[in-house]
């Protein structure tokens, strides 16, 4: 694997982990044993970014997108 590809894969894995840890419900592939179902109150996207310091930010989605 080339260095650039390895860096991209590492960044993607870190973003997925951060999103999974910050998600407070089960949604998609982020399944939590303590909260096994989705909750409409959490209908938002988690935007993830950063490299050295990975961060998340919630973004409200419209009812059409959430459905």
CSV table of N, CA and C in Angstrom, one decimal:
chain,number,residue,atom,x,y,z
A,1,UNK,N,0.9,-1.2,0.0
A,1,UNK,CA,0.0,0.0,0.0
A,1,UNK,C,0.9,1.2,0.0
A,2,UNK,N,0.6,2.1,-0.9
A,2,UNK,CA,1.4,3.4,-0.9
A,2,UNK,C,1.1,4.2,0.3
A,3,UNK,N,2.0,5.1,0.6
A,3,UNK,CA,1.9,6.0,1.8
A,3,UNK,C,0.6,6.8,1.8
A,4,UNK,N,0.3,7.4,0.6
A,4,UNK,CA,-0.9,8.2,0.6
A,4,UNK,C,-2.2,7.4,0.8
A,5,UNK,N,-2.2,6.2,0.3
A,5,UNK,CA,-3.4,5.4,0.5
A,5,UNK,C,-3.5,5.0,2.0
A,6,UNK,N,-2.4,4.7,2.6
A,6,UNK,CA,-2.3,4.3,4.0
A,6,UNK,C,-2.8,5.4,4.9
A,7,UNK,N,-2.4,6.6,4.6
A,7,UNK,CA,-2.8,7.8,5.3
A,7,UNK,C,-4.3,8.0,5.2
A,8,UNK,N,-4.9,7.8,4.0
A,8,UNK,CA,-6.3,8.0,3.7
A,8,UNK,C,-7.1,6.9,4.5
A,9,UNK,N,-6.6,5.7,4.5
A,9,UNK,CA,-7.3,4.6,5.2
A,9,UNK,C,-7.3,4.9,6.7
A,10,UNK,N,-6.2,5.4,7.2
A,10,UNK,CA,-6.1,5.7,8.7
A,10,UNK,C,-7.0,6.8,9.0
A,11,UNK,N,-7.1,7.8,8.2
A,11,UNK,CA,-8.0,8.9,8.5
A,11,UNK,C,-9.4,8.5,8.5
A,12,UNK,N,-9.8,7.7,7.5
A,12,UNK,CA,-11.2,7.2,7.4
A,12,UNK,C,-11.5,6.3,8.6
A,13,UNK,N,-10.6,5.5,9.1
A,13,UNK,CA,-10.9,4.6,10.2
A,13,UNK,C,-11.1,5.5,11.5
A,14,UNK,N,-10.2,6.5,11.7
A,14,UNK,CA,-10.3,7.4,12.8
A,14,UNK,C,-11.7,8.2,12.8
A,15,UNK,N,-12.1,8.6,11.6
A,15,UNK,CA,-13.4,9.3,11.5
A,15,UNK,C,-14.6,8.4,11.9
A,16,UNK,N,-14.5,7.2,11.4
A,16,UNK,CA,-15.6,6.2,11.7
A,16,UNK,C,-15.7,5.9,13.2
A,17,UNK,N,-14.5,5.7,13.8
A,17,UNK,CA,-14.5,5.5,15.2
A,17,UNK,C,-15.0,6.7,16.0
A,18,UNK,N,-14.6,7.9,15.7
A,18,UNK,CA,-15.1,9.1,16.4
A,18,UNK,C,-16.6,9.2,16.2
A,19,UNK,N,-17.1,9.0,15.0
A,19,UNK,CA,-18.5,9.1,14.8
A,19,UNK,C,-19.3,8.0,15.6
A,20,UNK,N,-18.8,6.8,15.6
A,20,UNK,CA,-19.4,5.8,16.4
A,20,UNK,C,-19.4,6.1,17.9
A,21,UNK,N,-18.3,6.6,18.4
A,21,UNK,CA,-18.3,6.9,19.8
A,21,UNK,C,-19.2,8.1,20.2
A,22,UNK,N,-19.3,9.1,19.3
A,22,UNK,CA,-20.1,10.3,19.6
A,22,UNK,C,-21.6,10.0,19.3
A,23,UNK,N,-22.0,9.0,18.6
A,23,UNK,CA,-23.4,8.7,18.3
A,23,UNK,C,-24.0,8.2,19.6
A,24,UNK,N,-25.2,8.8,20.0
A,24,UNK,CA,-25.8,8.4,21.2
A,24,UNK,C,-27.0,7.5,21.0
A,25,UNK,N,-27.1,6.8,19.9
A,25,UNK,CA,-28.2,5.8,19.6
A,25,UNK,C,-27.7,4.9,18.5
A,26,UNK,N,-28.5,3.8,18.3
A,26,UNK,CA,-28.2,2.9,17.2
A,26,UNK,C,-28.7,3.6,15.9
A,27,UNK,N,-27.8,3.6,14.9
A,27,UNK,CA,-28.2,4.2,13.6
A,27,UNK,C,-27.3,3.6,12.6
A,28,UNK,N,-27.8,2.9,11.6
A,28,UNK,CA,-27.0,2.3,10.5
A,28,UNK,C,-26.1,1.2,11.1
A,29,UNK,N,-24.9,1.3,10.8
A,29,UNK,CA,-23.9,0.3,11.2
A,29,UNK,C,-23.4,0.6,12.6
A,30,UNK,N,-23.8,1.7,13.2
A,30,UNK,CA,-23.4,2.1,14.5
A,30,UNK,C,-24.4,1.5,15.5
A,31,UNK,N,-24.2,0.3,16.0
A,31,UNK,CA,-25.2,-0.4,16.8
A,31,UNK,C,-24.7,-0.3,18.3
A,32,UNK,N,-25.5,0.1,19.1
A,32,UNK,CA,-25.2,0.2,20.6
A,32,UNK,C,-26.0,-0.8,21.3
A,33,UNK,N,-25.4,-1.5,22.2
A,33,UNK,CA,-26.1,-2.5,23.1
A,33,UNK,C,-27.0,-1.8,24.1
A,34,UNK,N,-26.6,-0.6,24.5
A,34,UNK,CA,-27.4,0.1,25.6
A,34,UNK,C,-28.6,0.8,25.0
A,35,UNK,N,-28.5,1.1,23.7
A,35,UNK,CA,-29.7,1.8,23.0
A,35,UNK,C,-29.9,1.1,21.7
A,36,UNK,N,-30.6,0.0,21.7
A,36,UNK,CA,-30.7,-0.9,20.5
A,36,UNK,C,-31.5,-0.3,19.3
A,37,UNK,N,-32.3,0.7,19.5
A,37,UNK,CA,-33.2,1.2,18.4
A,37,UNK,C,-32.8,2.7,18.1
A,38,UNK,N,-33.2,3.1,16.9
A,38,UNK,CA,-33.0,4.5,16.5
A,38,UNK,C,-34.0,5.4,17.2
A,39,UNK,N,-33.7,6.6,17.5
A,39,UNK,CA,-34.6,7.6,18.1
A,39,UNK,C,-34.7,8.8,17.2
A,40,UNK,N,-36.0,9.1,16.8
A,40,UNK,CA,-36.2,10.2,15.9
A,40,UNK,C,-35.6,11.5,16.4
A,41,UNK,N,-35.5,11.6,17.7
A,41,UNK,CA,-35.0,12.9,18.3
A,41,UNK,C,-33.5,13.1,17.9
A,42,UNK,N,-32.8,12.0,17.4
A,42,UNK,CA,-31.5,12.2,17.0
A,42,UNK,C,-31.3,12.2,15.5
A,43,UNK,N,-32.3,12.7,14.8
A,43,UNK,CA,-32.3,12.7,13.4
A,43,UNK,C,-31.4,13.9,12.9
A,44,UNK,N,-30.1,13.6,12.9
A,44,UNK,CA,-29.1,14.6,12.4
A,44,UNK,C,-27.9,13.8,11.9
A,45,UNK,N,-27.1,14.5,11.1
A,45,UNK,CA,-25.9,13.9,10.6
A,45,UNK,C,-24.7,14.3,11.5
A,46,UNK,N,-23.8,13.4,11.6
A,46,UNK,CA,-22.5,13.8,12.3
A,46,UNK,C,-21.5,14.1,11.2
A,47,UNK,N,-21.1,15.3,11.1
A,47,UNK,CA,-20.0,15.7,10.2
A,47,UNK,C,-18.7,15.5,11.0
A,48,UNK,N,-17.8,14.8,10.3
A,48,UNK,CA,-16.5,14.4,11.0
A,48,UNK,C,-15.4,15.0,10.1
A,49,UNK,N,-14.4,15.5,10.8
A,49,UNK,CA,-13.2,16.0,10.1
A,49,UNK,C,-12.0,16.1,11.0
A,50,UNK,N,-11.0,16.6,10.4
A,50,UNK,CA,-9.7,16.8,11.2
A,50,UNK,C,-8.8,15.7,10.9
A,51,UNK,N,-7.5,15.9,11.2
A,51,UNK,CA,-6.5,14.8,11.1
A,51,UNK,C,-5.8,14.6,12.4
A,52,UNK,N,-5.1,15.6,12.8
A,52,UNK,CA,-4.4,15.5,14.1
A,52,UNK,C,-5.4,15.4,15.3
A,53,UNK,N,-6.4,16.3,15.2
A,53,UNK,CA,-7.5,16.4,16.2
A,53,UNK,C,-8.8,16.1,15.5
A,54,UNK,N,-9.3,14.9,15.6
A,54,UNK,CA,-10.6,14.5,15.0
A,54,UNK,C,-11.8,15.1,15.7
A,55,UNK,N,-12.7,15.7,15.0
A,55,UNK,CA,-13.8,16.4,15.6
A,55,UNK,C,-15.1,16.0,14.9
A,56,UNK,N,-16.2,16.1,15.6
A,56,UNK,CA,-17.6,15.9,15.0
A,56,UNK,C,-18.4,17.1,15.3
A,57,UNK,N,-19.4,17.3,14.4
A,57,UNK,CA,-20.4,18.4,14.6
A,57,UNK,C,-21.7,17.9,14.1
A,58,UNK,N,-22.8,18.0,14.9
A,58,UNK,CA,-24.1,17.6,14.5
A,58,UNK,C,-24.7,18.6,13.5
A,59,UNK,N,-25.4,18.1,12.5
A,59,UNK,CA,-26.0,19.0,11.5
A,59,UNK,C,-27.5,18.5,11.4
A,60,UNK,N,-28.4,19.3,11.6
A,60,UNK,CA,-29.8,19.0,11.5
A,60,UNK,C,-30.2,18.6,10.0
A,61,UNK,N,-31.0,17.6,9.9
A,61,UNK,CA,-31.5,17.2,8.5
A,61,UNK,C,-33.0,17.4,8.4
A,62,UNK,N,-33.4,17.6,7.2
A,62,UNK,CA,-34.9,17.9,7.0
A,62,UNK,C,-35.6,16.5,7.2
A,63,UNK,N,-36.9,16.6,7.3
A,63,UNK,CA,-37.8,15.4,7.6
A,63,UNK,C,-37.7,14.5,6.3
A,64,UNK,N,-37.5,15.0,5.1
A,64,UNK,CA,-37.5,14.2,3.9
A,64,UNK,C,-36.2,13.3,4.0
A,65,UNK,N,-35.1,13.9,4.4
A,65,UNK,CA,-33.8,13.2,4.4
A,65,UNK,C,-33.8,12.2,5.5
A,66,UNK,N,-34.4,12.5,6.6
A,66,UNK,CA,-34.4,11.7,7.8
A,66,UNK,C,-35.2,10.4,7.6
A,67,UNK,N,-36.2,10.5,6.7
A,67,UNK,CA,-37.1,9.4,6.5
A,67,UNK,C,-36.5,8.3,5.6
